[in-house]
Every structure is written in structure tokens, then in C-alpha cells.
Amino acid sequence: MKKYKYEKLSESLQKKIEYDRENNVNYNLAFDEQNIIRRDSSRDKASLWRSASVRDIEKIINSPFYNRYQDKTQVFSFYKNDDISHRAIHVQLVSRIARNIGAVLGLNLNLIEAIALGHDIGHTPFGHAGERFLNEIYNEKTGRYFSHNIHSARVLDTIYPLNLSLQTLNGIISHNGEFECSEYVPKAMNSFDELDSEIEKCNLDISYNKHLMPSTLEGCVVRVCDMIAYLGKDRQDAVRAKILPEDYDFEDTAIGKMNAEIINNLVVNIIENSYGKNYIMLDEAHYNALAEVKKRNFEIIYKNEAIERQYNETIKPMMLKLYNKLLSDIENNKQSSKIFTHHINKIENAFYQRKISYREEDKHQIVVDYIASMTDDYFLDLYKYLFPKSDYQIQYKGYFENN
């Protein structure tokens, strides 16, 4: 029988939290929405029943691209299996875990939810492989870079100018879960000029992403929870996809092996080391274990040869061919092209206050916007529609194969 380890908060901290609650002790660590900053401060003001961050949440979940989370790859693309995670469930898990931590730490739960639900809305089809390929194509053609965290802010602030708060957008661009830290100390950001400057630095130098840090504790919580939400879940999905055998014995670590252990033990350790403090922290043992689990996942899951081969041999050349075709359609003003009828025209006709016409933006940026917005199925259907005689084919693994 498998043995699992679930840590608990220390008795001393539990008593302190209970005492603080009974005596209404407030450490005033939550972001105060009276300090919210918007590009247009004349609108989207808080009301009695819709706070500033609630407005951000509702803008995000009602935005045109939000539905597309449900058919975008989290890790595994080529499976007909509803039990394998897509990006829709990932953002919900991030939100749930982060809210649990935020509730104990006395943070702004609505700001946490806004950041979490919006953080991956700019992600490409086919997960990080799709992101890597689109970045390579875009950079080769323009010298600029594509990263999903920056593009998520572009979707919610430029493609659709939703007038989200600076605090939500800052948390979104700074969420990148590829760069783990043992301690997350908020880095102040006080204006949209600063936000725009940080975004442009990432567009010109993709490594600058490493320097981004959320300006709020809420954003810091979401950032670490992005990792907490996927480390163990990706292991579950790898077994369901038969990338790993059902009896695969993951190495034991200070945070455990499996999803429930990993989530519980990291959450407990964050609360233990962050309660009442103006930073989010993991102790050395738990931080090292998180890094170890992440590294091991890369070795046995994310860099799996069979998965990488299918991405490199099919999706990569398909994306390049699609990019070039869509770019040509814009250059030739081919109004019947799907990049006009399914993308440009829909954005132009959406009811948002826009400073310049979307179609006047850089043609490469428009192509990138369109491809990044696609779900996996839409990408494949569009490719088949445009290139019906192409030799590139994707073979999905069905429900009943090898079962």
C-alpha cells in the first residue's frame, strides 16, 4: 500500500492564526482597491456589489478569447481523452489553490482570481511547444520575441482594450511559472508607463522575463501557485496518457511524489513561512524539492522523445506554412482570407474603445495574434482547409487504443 505524507501547519502557527481571527488582528497585507489604477480612470469604477477586481474578473471571463482555454493544450496535445487536462482546468486550479493561500494570509481574493483566470489567455495552441515554435518564427522574421505571459496582457489590454487594472495586468505578465524562487518579494509598479516599458523589454529580449516580479502579494501567490497547480497534475496526466506506466514509481521528495501531496505540502509550507509577512516564501527543503520535481518532470514528461518528435515533425512545419500563408493574405489584402473574416474583422467590430484601428497594426503582430488565439482543433482545421493536399497529418490517440 502506498504511503503518502501530508504536512500540517505547526501548532504554534495554528494558534496564532486562531488568536488573530478571534481578536480581529489585521496585518494590512491585502492590496487595497482604493489604490487601483486603470488606463481610463473615468470608467469601471467600483460599486457596492462589484469591486474593482470583480470587474476585472468579469471582464476576463466574458472576453472573446476566454472560451478558447477549453481546447488549448496544457501538456498533452494528441489525445482524445477528457480526463487529460486542458488549459481551462489549469487556470481554475491555479485560482483555487491561490485563493486558499490568500484566504489564510488575508489577501485580496478577487485580485488573486482575476490574475489567475487571465494569466494564460494569451497562450498558443499546443502548449509550450506551440509557444516555442511561434516565438522562433516571429523572431526570425522581425527580431522581436513572443512569450505567452506578455501576450496574455496584450490580449486583455490591446487586442481587446478591457481597461483592466494595472495590478491585474502586472500579475499576469509576471506570473511566469518557469522561473521558481524561494522567496517572492513584490516589486512596485505604479504606472502604465512602467508596465508598457517592462512589456517592451520582454518583446526585445525574451530573457528579461526572468526579471519580472509581481507588484502585489496577490500576484506573488498566483505565480508560485502556477507551478503548484501543474507539477503533480502533469504527472497524473502523463500516466493517463500512457507516457508513463500506471505503476511508475516517482522519486520521493520533501514535498512528496503525487499531486495531492505536492499541493498540500507546498501550500502548508507557504502559509507557515509567509503568514503576517510582506513576502511569499518557501523554506529551503521545500523550495529544493519543488525544483527537483520540476526538473524530473522535464526529464520524464516534457522532453519525452515521442511527444517532441511529433511536435517537431508536424506542428512546427505546419505553423511556419500557416504563418507565411496568413502573412501573404494580409500583404495582398485578401479580404476573403480567414485572417480577415475570423480575426481582424471580428476584433474591429467588437464594442471596445480603441485608439487606432486594429488592422493598422504591424502585419506580423496580427499574424502572431491570430495563431496564438487558436485552439488546437481550430489550428488543425484551418491548416487542412488551406492545405488540403498537405502531407502533414496529426494522428490522435483514441479513447479505446491500448485499452
mmCIF file of C-alpha atoms in Angstrom, residues 6-395:
data_model
loop_
_atom_site.group_PDB
_atom_site.id
_atom_site.type_symbol
_atom_site.label_atom_id
_atom_site.label_comp_id
_atom_site.label_asym_id
_atom_site.label_seq_id
_atom_site.Cartn_x
_atom_site.Cartn_y
_atom_site.Cartn_z
ATOM 1 C CA TYR A 6 0.520 15.294 4.249
ATOM 2 C CA GLU A 7 2.066 18.040 6.311
ATOM 3 C CA LYS A 8 0.099 20.238 8.690
ATOM 4 C CA LEU A 9 0.606 23.750 9.930
ATOM 5 C CA SER A 10 2.626 23.899 13.124
ATOM 6 C CA GLU A 11 0.549 24.017 16.277
ATOM 7 C CA SER A 12 2.052 27.383 17.177
ATOM 8 C CA LEU A 13 1.021 28.965 13.873
ATOM 9 C CA GLN A 14 -2.457 27.465 14.058
ATOM 10 C CA LYS A 15 -2.910 29.012 17.492
ATOM 11 C CA LYS A 16 -1.600 32.349 16.250
ATOM 12 C CA ILE A 17 -3.993 32.375 13.289
ATOM 13 C CA GLU A 18 -6.922 31.452 15.537
ATOM 14 C CA TYR A 19 -5.956 34.175 18.018
ATOM 15 C CA ASP A 20 -5.644 36.771 15.240
ATOM 16 C CA ARG A 21 -9.062 35.874 13.862
ATOM 17 C CA GLU A 22 -10.736 35.998 17.254
ATOM 18 C CA ASN A 23 -9.172 39.391 18.003
ATOM 19 C CA ASN A 24 -9.602 40.874 14.508
ATOM 20 C CA VAL A 25 -5.860 41.288 14.029
ATOM 21 C CA ASN A 26 -5.217 42.621 10.517
ATOM 22 C CA TYR A 27 -1.711 42.794 9.068
ATOM 23 C CA ASN A 28 -2.950 45.022 6.216
ATOM 24 C CA LEU A 29 -1.153 42.987 3.582
ATOM 25 C CA ALA A 30 -4.004 42.775 1.076
ATOM 26 C CA PHE A 31 -3.984 45.088 -1.896
ATOM 27 C CA ASP A 32 -6.316 47.998 -1.135
ATOM 28 C CA GLU A 33 -8.611 48.526 -4.097
ATOM 29 C CA GLN A 34 -8.850 52.218 -3.322
ATOM 30 C CA ASN A 35 -5.394 52.309 -4.924
ATOM 31 C CA ILE A 36 -6.496 50.622 -8.149
ATOM 32 C CA ILE A 37 -5.036 52.138 -11.336
ATOM 33 C CA ARG A 38 -6.688 51.948 -14.764
ATOM 34 C CA ARG A 39 -5.724 53.441 -18.109
ATOM 35 C CA ASP A 40 -9.069 55.220 -18.151
ATOM 36 C CA SER A 41 -9.905 56.140 -14.583
ATOM 37 C CA SER A 42 -13.198 57.754 -15.599
ATOM 38 C CA ARG A 43 -14.930 54.397 -16.033
ATOM 39 C CA ASP A 44 -15.139 50.926 -14.479
ATOM 40 C CA LYS A 45 -15.422 52.348 -11.005
ATOM 41 C CA ALA A 46 -16.231 50.018 -8.136
ATOM 42 C CA SER A 47 -19.806 49.735 -6.907
ATOM 43 C CA LEU A 48 -21.324 48.266 -3.766
ATOM 44 C CA TRP A 49 -21.792 44.906 -5.436
ATOM 45 C CA ARG A 50 -18.890 44.876 -7.923
ATOM 46 C CA SER A 51 -15.466 45.748 -6.570
ATOM 47 C CA ALA A 52 -12.660 46.830 -8.887
ATOM 48 C CA SER A 53 -11.176 43.332 -9.051
ATOM 49 C CA VAL A 54 -14.596 41.713 -9.510
ATOM 50 C CA ARG A 55 -14.977 43.930 -12.553
ATOM 51 C CA ASP A 56 -11.648 42.620 -13.821
ATOM 52 C CA ILE A 57 -12.744 39.011 -13.242
ATOM 53 C CA GLU A 58 -15.982 39.520 -15.146
ATOM 54 C CA LYS A 59 -14.235 41.324 -17.985
ATOM 55 C CA ILE A 60 -11.805 38.430 -18.341
ATOM 56 C CA ILE A 61 -14.334 35.582 -18.245
ATOM 57 C CA ASN A 62 -16.596 37.401 -20.706
ATOM 58 C CA SER A 63 -13.763 38.357 -23.060
ATOM 59 C CA PRO A 64 -13.862 36.840 -26.561
ATOM 60 C CA PHE A 65 -10.855 34.539 -26.092
ATOM 61 C CA TYR A 66 -11.727 33.121 -22.663
ATOM 62 C CA ASN A 67 -13.756 30.195 -24.055
ATOM 63 C CA ARG A 68 -10.720 29.062 -26.000
ATOM 64 C CA TYR A 69 -8.989 27.842 -22.864
ATOM 65 C CA GLN A 70 -11.083 24.676 -23.104
ATOM 66 C CA ASP A 71 -9.385 23.387 -26.262
ATOM 67 C CA LYS A 72 -5.821 24.570 -25.711
ATOM 68 C CA THR A 73 -3.175 22.052 -24.704
ATOM 69 C CA GLN A 74 -1.782 22.079 -21.208
ATOM 70 C CA VAL A 75 0.915 19.452 -21.872
ATOM 71 C CA PHE A 76 -0.509 16.601 -23.959
ATOM 72 C CA SER A 77 -1.967 17.517 -27.344
ATOM 73 C CA PHE A 78 -2.730 14.424 -29.363
ATOM 74 C CA TYR A 79 -5.179 12.517 -27.190
ATOM 75 C CA LYS A 80 -8.925 12.068 -27.275
ATOM 76 C CA ASN A 81 -9.281 11.813 -23.533
ATOM 77 C CA ASP A 82 -11.441 14.152 -21.484
ATOM 78 C CA ASP A 83 -9.545 13.199 -18.318
ATOM 79 C CA ILE A 84 -6.341 14.815 -19.579
ATOM 80 C CA SER A 85 -6.060 18.456 -18.554
ATOM 81 C CA HIS A 86 -6.520 21.339 -20.926
ATOM 82 C CA ARG A 87 -5.634 24.913 -20.098
ATOM 83 C CA ALA A 88 -9.177 25.628 -18.867
ATOM 84 C CA ILE A 89 -8.810 23.349 -15.853
ATOM 85 C CA HIS A 90 -5.272 24.617 -15.192
ATOM 86 C CA VAL A 91 -6.336 28.237 -14.700
ATOM 87 C CA GLN A 92 -9.147 27.102 -12.398
ATOM 88 C CA LEU A 93 -6.713 25.051 -10.328
ATOM 89 C CA VAL A 94 -4.297 27.965 -10.068
ATOM 90 C CA SER A 95 -7.152 30.192 -8.941
ATOM 91 C CA ARG A 96 -8.414 27.698 -6.366
ATOM 92 C CA ILE A 97 -5.014 26.946 -4.811
ATOM 93 C CA ALA A 98 -4.030 30.618 -4.757
ATOM 94 C CA ARG A 99 -7.322 31.644 -3.167
ATOM 95 C CA ASN A 100 -6.822 29.029 -0.441
ATOM 96 C CA ILE A 101 -3.448 30.506 0.420
ATOM 97 C CA GLY A 102 -4.663 34.075 0.049
ATOM 98 C CA ALA A 103 -7.592 33.489 2.397
ATOM 99 C CA VAL A 104 -5.300 32.434 5.240
ATOM 100 C CA LEU A 105 -2.807 35.229 4.560
ATOM 101 C CA GLY A 106 -5.572 37.830 4.498
ATOM 102 C CA LEU A 107 -5.032 38.879 0.882
ATOM 103 C CA ASN A 108 -7.391 40.251 -1.781
ATOM 104 C CA LEU A 109 -9.059 37.097 -3.115
ATOM 105 C CA ASN A 110 -10.747 38.830 -6.043
ATOM 106 C CA LEU A 111 -7.453 40.219 -7.302
ATOM 107 C CA ILE A 112 -5.962 36.731 -6.983
ATOM 108 C CA GLU A 113 -8.811 35.293 -9.042
ATOM 109 C CA ALA A 114 -8.524 37.964 -11.739
ATOM 110 C CA ILE A 115 -4.802 37.344 -12.198
ATOM 111 C CA ALA A 116 -5.213 33.562 -12.143
ATOM 112 C CA LEU A 117 -8.076 33.423 -14.653
ATOM 113 C CA GLY A 118 -6.312 35.758 -17.066
ATOM 114 C CA HIS A 119 -2.746 34.549 -16.751
ATOM 115 C CA ASP A 120 -2.708 32.094 -19.693
ATOM 116 C CA ILE A 121 -5.300 33.650 -22.011
ATOM 117 C CA GLY A 122 -2.547 34.544 -24.484
ATOM 118 C CA HIS A 123 -1.179 31.010 -24.663
ATOM 119 C CA THR A 124 -0.753 29.364 -28.042
ATOM 120 C CA PRO A 125 -2.284 26.094 -29.201
ATOM 121 C CA PHE A 126 -0.133 23.019 -28.468
ATOM 122 C CA GLY A 127 1.216 24.293 -25.173
ATOM 123 C CA HIS A 128 4.825 25.311 -24.700
ATOM 124 C CA ALA A 129 5.872 23.602 -27.934
ATOM 125 C CA GLY A 130 3.455 25.843 -29.844
ATOM 126 C CA GLU A 131 4.778 28.855 -27.937
ATOM 127 C CA ARG A 132 8.360 27.922 -28.777
ATOM 128 C CA PHE A 133 7.639 27.490 -32.482
ATOM 129 C CA LEU A 134 5.686 30.733 -32.788
ATOM 130 C CA ASN A 135 8.455 32.595 -30.985
ATOM 131 C CA GLU A 136 11.094 31.153 -33.324
ATOM 132 C CA ILE A 137 9.158 32.143 -36.453
ATOM 133 C CA TYR A 138 8.295 35.612 -35.195
ATOM 134 C CA ASN A 139 11.834 36.310 -34.025
ATOM 135 C CA GLU A 140 13.399 35.141 -37.275
ATOM 136 C CA LYS A 141 11.131 37.436 -39.269
ATOM 137 C CA THR A 142 11.094 40.513 -37.034
ATOM 138 C CA GLY A 143 13.811 40.270 -34.392
ATOM 139 C CA ARG A 144 11.114 40.505 -31.712
ATOM 140 C CA TYR A 145 10.030 37.783 -29.297
ATOM 141 C CA PHE A 146 6.797 36.093 -28.293
ATOM 142 C CA SER A 147 6.104 34.916 -24.736
ATOM 143 C CA HIS A 148 2.701 33.796 -23.553
ATOM 144 C CA ASN A 149 2.674 35.802 -20.324
ATOM 145 C CA ILE A 150 3.311 39.048 -22.206
ATOM 146 C CA HIS A 151 0.813 38.099 -24.882
ATOM 147 C CA SER A 152 -1.855 37.439 -22.243
ATOM 148 C CA ALA A 153 -1.624 41.098 -21.261
ATOM 149 C CA ARG A 154 -1.758 42.095 -24.932
ATOM 150 C CA VAL A 155 -4.986 40.115 -25.397
ATOM 151 C CA LEU A 156 -6.647 41.795 -22.417
ATOM 152 C CA ASP A 157 -5.218 45.282 -22.806
ATOM 153 C CA THR A 158 -4.574 45.884 -26.519
ATOM 154 C CA ILE A 159 -6.353 43.394 -28.779
ATOM 155 C CA TYR A 160 -9.382 43.867 -26.556
ATOM 156 C CA PRO A 161 -8.832 47.075 -24.553
ATOM 157 C CA LEU A 162 -10.768 45.997 -21.472
ATOM 158 C CA ASN A 163 -9.428 48.733 -19.194
ATOM 159 C CA LEU A 164 -8.236 46.148 -16.673
ATOM 160 C CA SER A 165 -6.390 47.356 -13.625
ATOM 161 C CA LEU A 166 -2.634 47.793 -13.636
ATOM 162 C CA GLN A 167 -2.460 45.373 -10.696
ATOM 163 C CA THR A 168 -4.203 42.565 -12.617
ATOM 164 C CA LEU A 169 -2.120 43.082 -15.760
ATOM 165 C CA ASN A 170 1.083 43.282 -13.740
ATOM 166 C CA GLY A 171 0.280 39.968 -12.073
ATOM 167 C CA ILE A 172 -0.425 38.408 -15.460
ATOM 168 C CA ILE A 173 2.847 39.426 -17.120
ATOM 169 C CA SER A 174 4.820 38.469 -14.003
ATOM 170 C CA HIS A 175 3.257 35.054 -13.466
ATOM 171 C CA ASN A 176 5.760 33.023 -15.458
ATOM 172 C CA GLY A 177 5.989 29.715 -13.634
ATOM 173 C CA GLU A 178 9.138 28.678 -15.454
ATOM 174 C CA PHE A 179 11.243 30.691 -13.014
ATOM 175 C CA GLU A 180 10.869 29.395 -9.460
ATOM 176 C CA CYS A 181 12.033 31.368 -6.439
ATOM 177 C CA SER A 182 12.363 30.515 -2.772
ATOM 178 C CA GLU A 183 11.141 33.996 -1.874
ATOM 179 C CA TYR A 184 8.790 36.339 -3.734
ATOM 180 C CA VAL A 185 9.063 39.969 -2.677
ATOM 181 C CA PRO A 186 6.700 42.343 -4.524
ATOM 182 C CA LYS A 187 8.379 44.835 -6.834
ATOM 183 C CA ALA A 188 6.489 48.128 -7.010
ATOM 184 C CA MET A 189 4.843 49.217 -10.247
ATOM 185 C CA ASN A 190 2.956 52.493 -10.125
ATOM 186 C CA SER A 191 2.006 53.390 -13.684
ATOM 187 C CA PHE A 192 1.045 52.032 -17.069
ATOM 188 C CA ASP A 193 4.181 53.632 -18.472
ATOM 189 C CA GLU A 194 6.160 51.220 -16.297
ATOM 190 C CA LEU A 195 4.020 48.286 -17.430
ATOM 191 C CA ASP A 196 4.427 49.182 -21.105
ATOM 192 C CA SER A 197 8.187 49.571 -20.610
ATOM 193 C CA GLU A 198 8.519 46.136 -18.999
ATOM 194 C CA ILE A 199 6.450 44.549 -21.760
ATOM 195 C CA GLU A 200 8.573 46.115 -24.487
ATOM 196 C CA LYS A 201 11.765 44.949 -22.783
ATOM 197 C CA CYS A 202 10.437 41.370 -22.945
ATOM 198 C CA ASN A 203 9.473 41.837 -26.600
ATOM 199 C CA LEU A 204 13.046 42.862 -27.391
ATOM 200 C CA ASP A 205 14.829 40.408 -25.069
ATOM 201 C CA ILE A 206 12.932 37.289 -24.038
ATOM 202 C CA SER A 207 15.351 36.645 -21.175
ATOM 203 C CA TYR A 208 14.083 39.810 -19.490
ATOM 204 C CA ASN A 209 11.073 37.741 -18.368
ATOM 205 C CA LYS A 210 13.337 36.464 -15.596
ATOM 206 C CA HIS A 211 13.448 39.940 -14.085
ATOM 207 C CA LEU A 212 9.680 40.356 -13.780
ATOM 208 C CA MET A 213 8.202 40.185 -10.296
ATOM 209 C CA PRO A 214 4.597 40.918 -9.311
ATOM 210 C CA SER A 215 3.876 44.233 -7.615
ATOM 211 C CA THR A 216 1.425 42.694 -5.132
ATOM 212 C CA LEU A 217 1.450 39.758 -2.752
ATOM 213 C CA GLU A 218 -1.605 38.528 -4.643
ATOM 214 C CA GLY A 219 0.423 38.343 -7.829
ATOM 215 C CA CYS A 220 3.256 36.572 -5.992
ATOM 216 C CA VAL A 221 0.831 33.933 -4.709
ATOM 217 C CA VAL A 222 -0.541 33.300 -8.212
ATOM 218 C CA ARG A 223 2.975 32.982 -9.593
ATOM 219 C CA VAL A 224 4.030 30.218 -7.215
ATOM 220 C CA CYS A 225 0.626 28.543 -7.493
ATOM 221 C CA ASP A 226 1.046 28.307 -11.259
ATOM 222 C CA MET A 227 3.781 25.750 -10.525
ATOM 223 C CA ILE A 228 1.942 24.091 -7.658
ATOM 224 C CA ALA A 229 -1.058 23.526 -9.930
ATOM 225 C CA TYR A 230 0.833 21.778 -12.714
ATOM 226 C CA LEU A 231 3.674 19.796 -11.129
ATOM 227 C CA GLY A 232 1.635 16.905 -9.762
ATOM 228 C CA LYS A 233 -1.242 17.293 -12.202
ATOM 229 C CA ASP A 234 1.104 16.798 -15.154
ATOM 230 C CA ARG A 235 2.281 13.566 -13.533
ATOM 231 C CA GLN A 236 -1.311 12.345 -13.300
ATOM 232 C CA ASP A 237 -1.896 13.254 -16.939
ATOM 233 C CA ALA A 238 1.308 11.523 -18.065
ATOM 234 C CA VAL A 239 0.056 8.284 -16.560
ATOM 235 C CA ARG A 240 -3.414 8.742 -18.100
ATOM 236 C CA ALA A 241 -1.803 9.398 -21.490
ATOM 237 C CA LYS A 242 0.344 6.289 -21.005
ATOM 238 C CA ILE A 243 3.517 8.306 -21.367
ATOM 239 C CA LEU A 244 4.389 6.717 -18.038
ATOM 240 C CA PRO A 245 3.165 3.315 -16.801
ATOM 241 C CA GLU A 246 0.442 3.226 -14.162
ATOM 242 C CA ASP A 247 2.866 1.769 -11.631
ATOM 243 C CA TYR A 248 5.594 4.330 -12.308
ATOM 244 C CA ASP A 249 7.457 4.986 -9.069
ATOM 245 C CA PHE A 250 8.182 8.693 -8.810
ATOM 246 C CA GLU A 251 11.127 9.644 -6.647
ATOM 247 C CA ASP A 252 10.145 10.693 -3.153
ATOM 248 C CA THR A 253 10.954 14.267 -2.136
ATOM 249 C CA ALA A 254 10.333 16.636 0.753
ATOM 250 C CA ILE A 255 7.008 17.557 -0.866
ATOM 251 C CA GLY A 256 6.027 14.009 -1.769
ATOM 252 C CA LYS A 257 5.506 12.325 -5.109
ATOM 253 C CA MET A 258 1.936 12.780 -6.242
ATOM 254 C CA ASN A 259 -0.427 15.641 -6.950
ATOM 255 C CA ALA A 260 -2.372 15.779 -3.683
ATOM 256 C CA GLU A 261 0.812 15.574 -1.612
ATOM 257 C CA ILE A 262 2.608 18.205 -3.663
ATOM 258 C CA ILE A 263 -0.278 20.672 -3.459
ATOM 259 C CA ASN A 264 -0.898 20.154 0.249
ATOM 260 C CA ASN A 265 2.723 20.279 1.333
ATOM 261 C CA LEU A 266 3.667 23.348 -0.699
ATOM 262 C CA VAL A 267 0.552 25.216 0.414
ATOM 263 C CA VAL A 268 1.224 24.383 4.062
ATOM 264 C CA ASN A 269 4.862 25.450 3.782
ATOM 265 C CA ILE A 270 3.999 28.737 2.074
ATOM 266 C CA ILE A 271 1.490 29.599 4.794
ATOM 267 C CA GLU A 272 3.924 28.527 7.517
ATOM 268 C CA ASN A 273 6.650 30.821 6.167
ATOM 269 C CA SER A 274 4.561 33.733 4.875
ATOM 270 C CA TYR A 275 1.817 34.392 7.414
ATOM 271 C CA GLY A 276 1.881 38.005 8.570
ATOM 272 C CA LYS A 277 4.828 38.856 6.322
ATOM 273 C CA ASN A 278 5.206 41.115 3.300
ATOM 274 C CA TYR A 279 6.634 38.362 1.092
ATOM 275 C CA ILE A 280 5.792 34.819 -0.005
ATOM 276 C CA MET A 281 8.345 32.217 0.981
ATOM 277 C CA LEU A 282 9.194 28.520 0.877
ATOM 278 C CA ASP A 283 11.793 27.092 3.197
ATOM 279 C CA GLU A 284 14.972 25.645 1.687
ATOM 280 C CA ALA A 285 13.884 21.999 1.803
ATOM 281 C CA HIS A 286 10.542 22.637 0.102
ATOM 282 C CA TYR A 287 12.000 25.005 -2.472
ATOM 283 C CA ASN A 288 14.693 22.474 -3.387
ATOM 284 C CA ALA A 289 12.061 19.730 -3.639
ATOM 285 C CA LEU A 290 9.883 21.885 -5.896
ATOM 286 C CA ALA A 291 12.864 22.496 -8.187
ATOM 287 C CA GLU A 292 13.710 18.786 -8.095
ATOM 288 C CA VAL A 293 10.172 17.705 -9.047
ATOM 289 C CA LYS A 294 10.060 20.260 -11.843
ATOM 290 C CA LYS A 295 13.438 19.119 -13.195
ATOM 291 C CA ARG A 296 12.362 15.483 -13.060
ATOM 292 C CA ASN A 297 9.113 16.286 -14.896
ATOM 293 C CA PHE A 298 11.153 17.842 -17.695
ATOM 294 C CA GLU A 299 13.255 14.702 -17.973
ATOM 295 C CA ILE A 300 10.469 12.125 -17.988
ATOM 296 C CA ILE A 301 7.457 14.073 -19.329
ATOM 297 C CA TYR A 302 8.034 17.420 -21.057
ATOM 298 C CA LYS A 303 11.073 16.224 -23.046
ATOM 299 C CA ASN A 304 9.599 12.832 -23.901
ATOM 300 C CA GLU A 305 11.101 11.845 -27.266
ATOM 301 C CA ALA A 306 7.845 10.626 -28.826
ATOM 302 C CA ILE A 307 5.987 13.824 -27.913
ATOM 303 C CA GLU A 308 8.828 16.089 -29.021
ATOM 304 C CA ARG A 309 9.195 14.234 -32.323
ATOM 305 C CA GLN A 310 5.517 14.652 -33.212
ATOM 306 C CA TYR A 311 5.620 18.346 -32.356
ATOM 307 C CA ASN A 312 8.836 18.969 -34.290
ATOM 308 C CA GLU A 313 7.964 16.882 -37.320
ATOM 309 C CA THR A 314 4.363 18.067 -37.733
ATOM 310 C CA ILE A 315 3.257 21.106 -35.745
ATOM 311 C CA LYS A 316 6.430 23.126 -36.345
ATOM 312 C CA PRO A 317 6.386 22.961 -40.174
ATOM 313 C CA MET A 318 2.603 23.357 -40.195
ATOM 314 C CA MET A 319 2.850 26.533 -38.130
ATOM 315 C CA LEU A 320 5.517 28.003 -40.414
ATOM 316 C CA LYS A 321 3.467 27.272 -43.505
ATOM 317 C CA LEU A 322 0.342 28.711 -41.909
ATOM 318 C CA TYR A 323 2.217 31.821 -40.754
ATOM 319 C CA ASN A 324 3.546 32.519 -44.245
ATOM 320 C CA LYS A 325 0.157 31.996 -45.865
ATOM 321 C CA LEU A 326 -1.640 34.325 -43.444
ATOM 322 C CA LEU A 327 1.081 36.946 -43.799
ATOM 323 C CA SER A 328 0.739 36.797 -47.585
ATOM 324 C CA ASP A 329 -3.032 37.213 -47.312
ATOM 325 C CA ILE A 330 -2.583 40.402 -45.289
ATOM 326 C CA GLU A 331 0.063 41.762 -47.637
ATOM 327 C CA ASN A 332 -2.231 41.120 -50.595
ATOM 328 C CA ASN A 333 -5.299 42.435 -48.754
ATOM 329 C CA LYS A 334 -7.144 39.200 -49.416
ATOM 330 C CA GLN A 335 -10.376 40.091 -47.650
ATOM 331 C CA SER A 336 -11.835 36.598 -48.078
ATOM 332 C CA SER A 337 -8.986 35.088 -46.040
ATOM 333 C CA LYS A 338 -9.865 33.697 -42.631
ATOM 334 C CA ILE A 339 -7.405 36.071 -41.020
ATOM 335 C CA PHE A 340 -9.784 38.844 -42.063
ATOM 336 C CA THR A 341 -13.164 37.115 -41.673
ATOM 337 C CA HIS A 342 -12.364 35.173 -38.469
ATOM 338 C CA HIS A 343 -9.911 37.530 -36.808
ATOM 339 C CA ILE A 344 -9.339 41.098 -37.977
ATOM 340 C CA ASN A 345 -12.968 41.918 -38.752
ATOM 341 C CA LYS A 346 -14.233 40.406 -35.503
ATOM 342 C CA ILE A 347 -11.772 42.413 -33.449
ATOM 343 C CA GLU A 348 -12.541 45.596 -35.380
ATOM 344 C CA ASN A 349 -16.281 45.099 -34.914
ATOM 345 C CA ALA A 350 -16.068 44.344 -31.203
ATOM 346 C CA PHE A 351 -17.510 47.034 -28.972
ATOM 347 C CA TYR A 352 -14.369 48.408 -27.365
ATOM 348 C CA GLN A 353 -12.862 51.874 -27.304
ATOM 349 C CA ARG A 354 -9.752 51.678 -29.472
ATOM 350 C CA LYS A 355 -7.127 54.362 -30.125
ATOM 351 C CA ILE A 356 -6.115 53.064 -33.566
ATOM 352 C CA SER A 357 -7.664 50.613 -35.991
ATOM 353 C CA TYR A 358 -6.516 47.053 -35.302
ATOM 354 C CA ARG A 359 -5.872 46.450 -38.989
ATOM 355 C CA GLU A 360 -3.287 49.243 -38.931
ATOM 356 C CA GLU A 361 -1.052 47.296 -36.564
ATOM 357 C CA ASP A 362 2.098 45.531 -37.780
ATOM 358 C CA LYS A 363 1.156 42.685 -40.098
ATOM 359 C CA HIS A 364 3.473 40.205 -38.354
ATOM 360 C CA GLN A 365 1.915 41.089 -34.996
ATOM 361 C CA ILE A 366 -1.556 40.444 -36.426
ATOM 362 C CA VAL A 367 -0.499 37.018 -37.694
ATOM 363 C CA VAL A 368 1.010 36.202 -34.299
ATOM 364 C CA ASP A 369 -2.181 37.386 -32.572
ATOM 365 C CA TYR A 370 -4.286 35.143 -34.789
ATOM 366 C CA ILE A 371 -2.178 32.000 -34.417
ATOM 367 C CA ALA A 372 -1.808 32.469 -30.659
ATOM 368 C CA SER A 373 -5.575 32.842 -30.336
ATOM 369 C CA MET A 374 -6.269 29.475 -31.972
ATOM 370 C CA THR A 375 -7.313 26.344 -30.159
ATOM 371 C CA ASP A 376 -5.638 23.082 -31.125
ATOM 372 C CA ASP A 377 -8.619 21.914 -33.192
ATOM 373 C CA TYR A 378 -9.058 25.270 -34.926
ATOM 374 C CA PHE A 379 -5.379 25.312 -35.911
ATOM 375 C CA LEU A 380 -5.620 21.832 -37.434
ATOM 376 C CA ASP A 381 -8.915 22.536 -39.201
ATOM 377 C CA LEU A 382 -7.634 25.813 -40.652
ATOM 378 C CA TYR A 383 -4.467 24.110 -41.851
ATOM 379 C CA LYS A 384 -6.478 21.345 -43.517
ATOM 380 C CA TYR A 385 -8.803 23.951 -45.068
ATOM 381 C CA LEU A 386 -5.888 25.924 -46.524
ATOM 382 C CA PHE A 387 -3.666 22.990 -47.468
ATOM 383 C CA PRO A 388 -5.957 20.001 -48.174
ATOM 384 C CA LYS A 389 -3.219 18.085 -50.021
ATOM 385 C CA SER A 390 -0.536 18.561 -47.393
ATOM 386 C CA ASP A 391 1.429 15.517 -46.266
ATOM 387 C CA TYR A 392 1.430 16.702 -42.656
ATOM 388 C CA GLN A 393 -1.097 14.783 -40.610
ATOM 389 C CA ILE A 394 -1.847 14.550 -36.889
ATOM 390 C CA GLN A 395 -2.886 11.179 -35.560
#
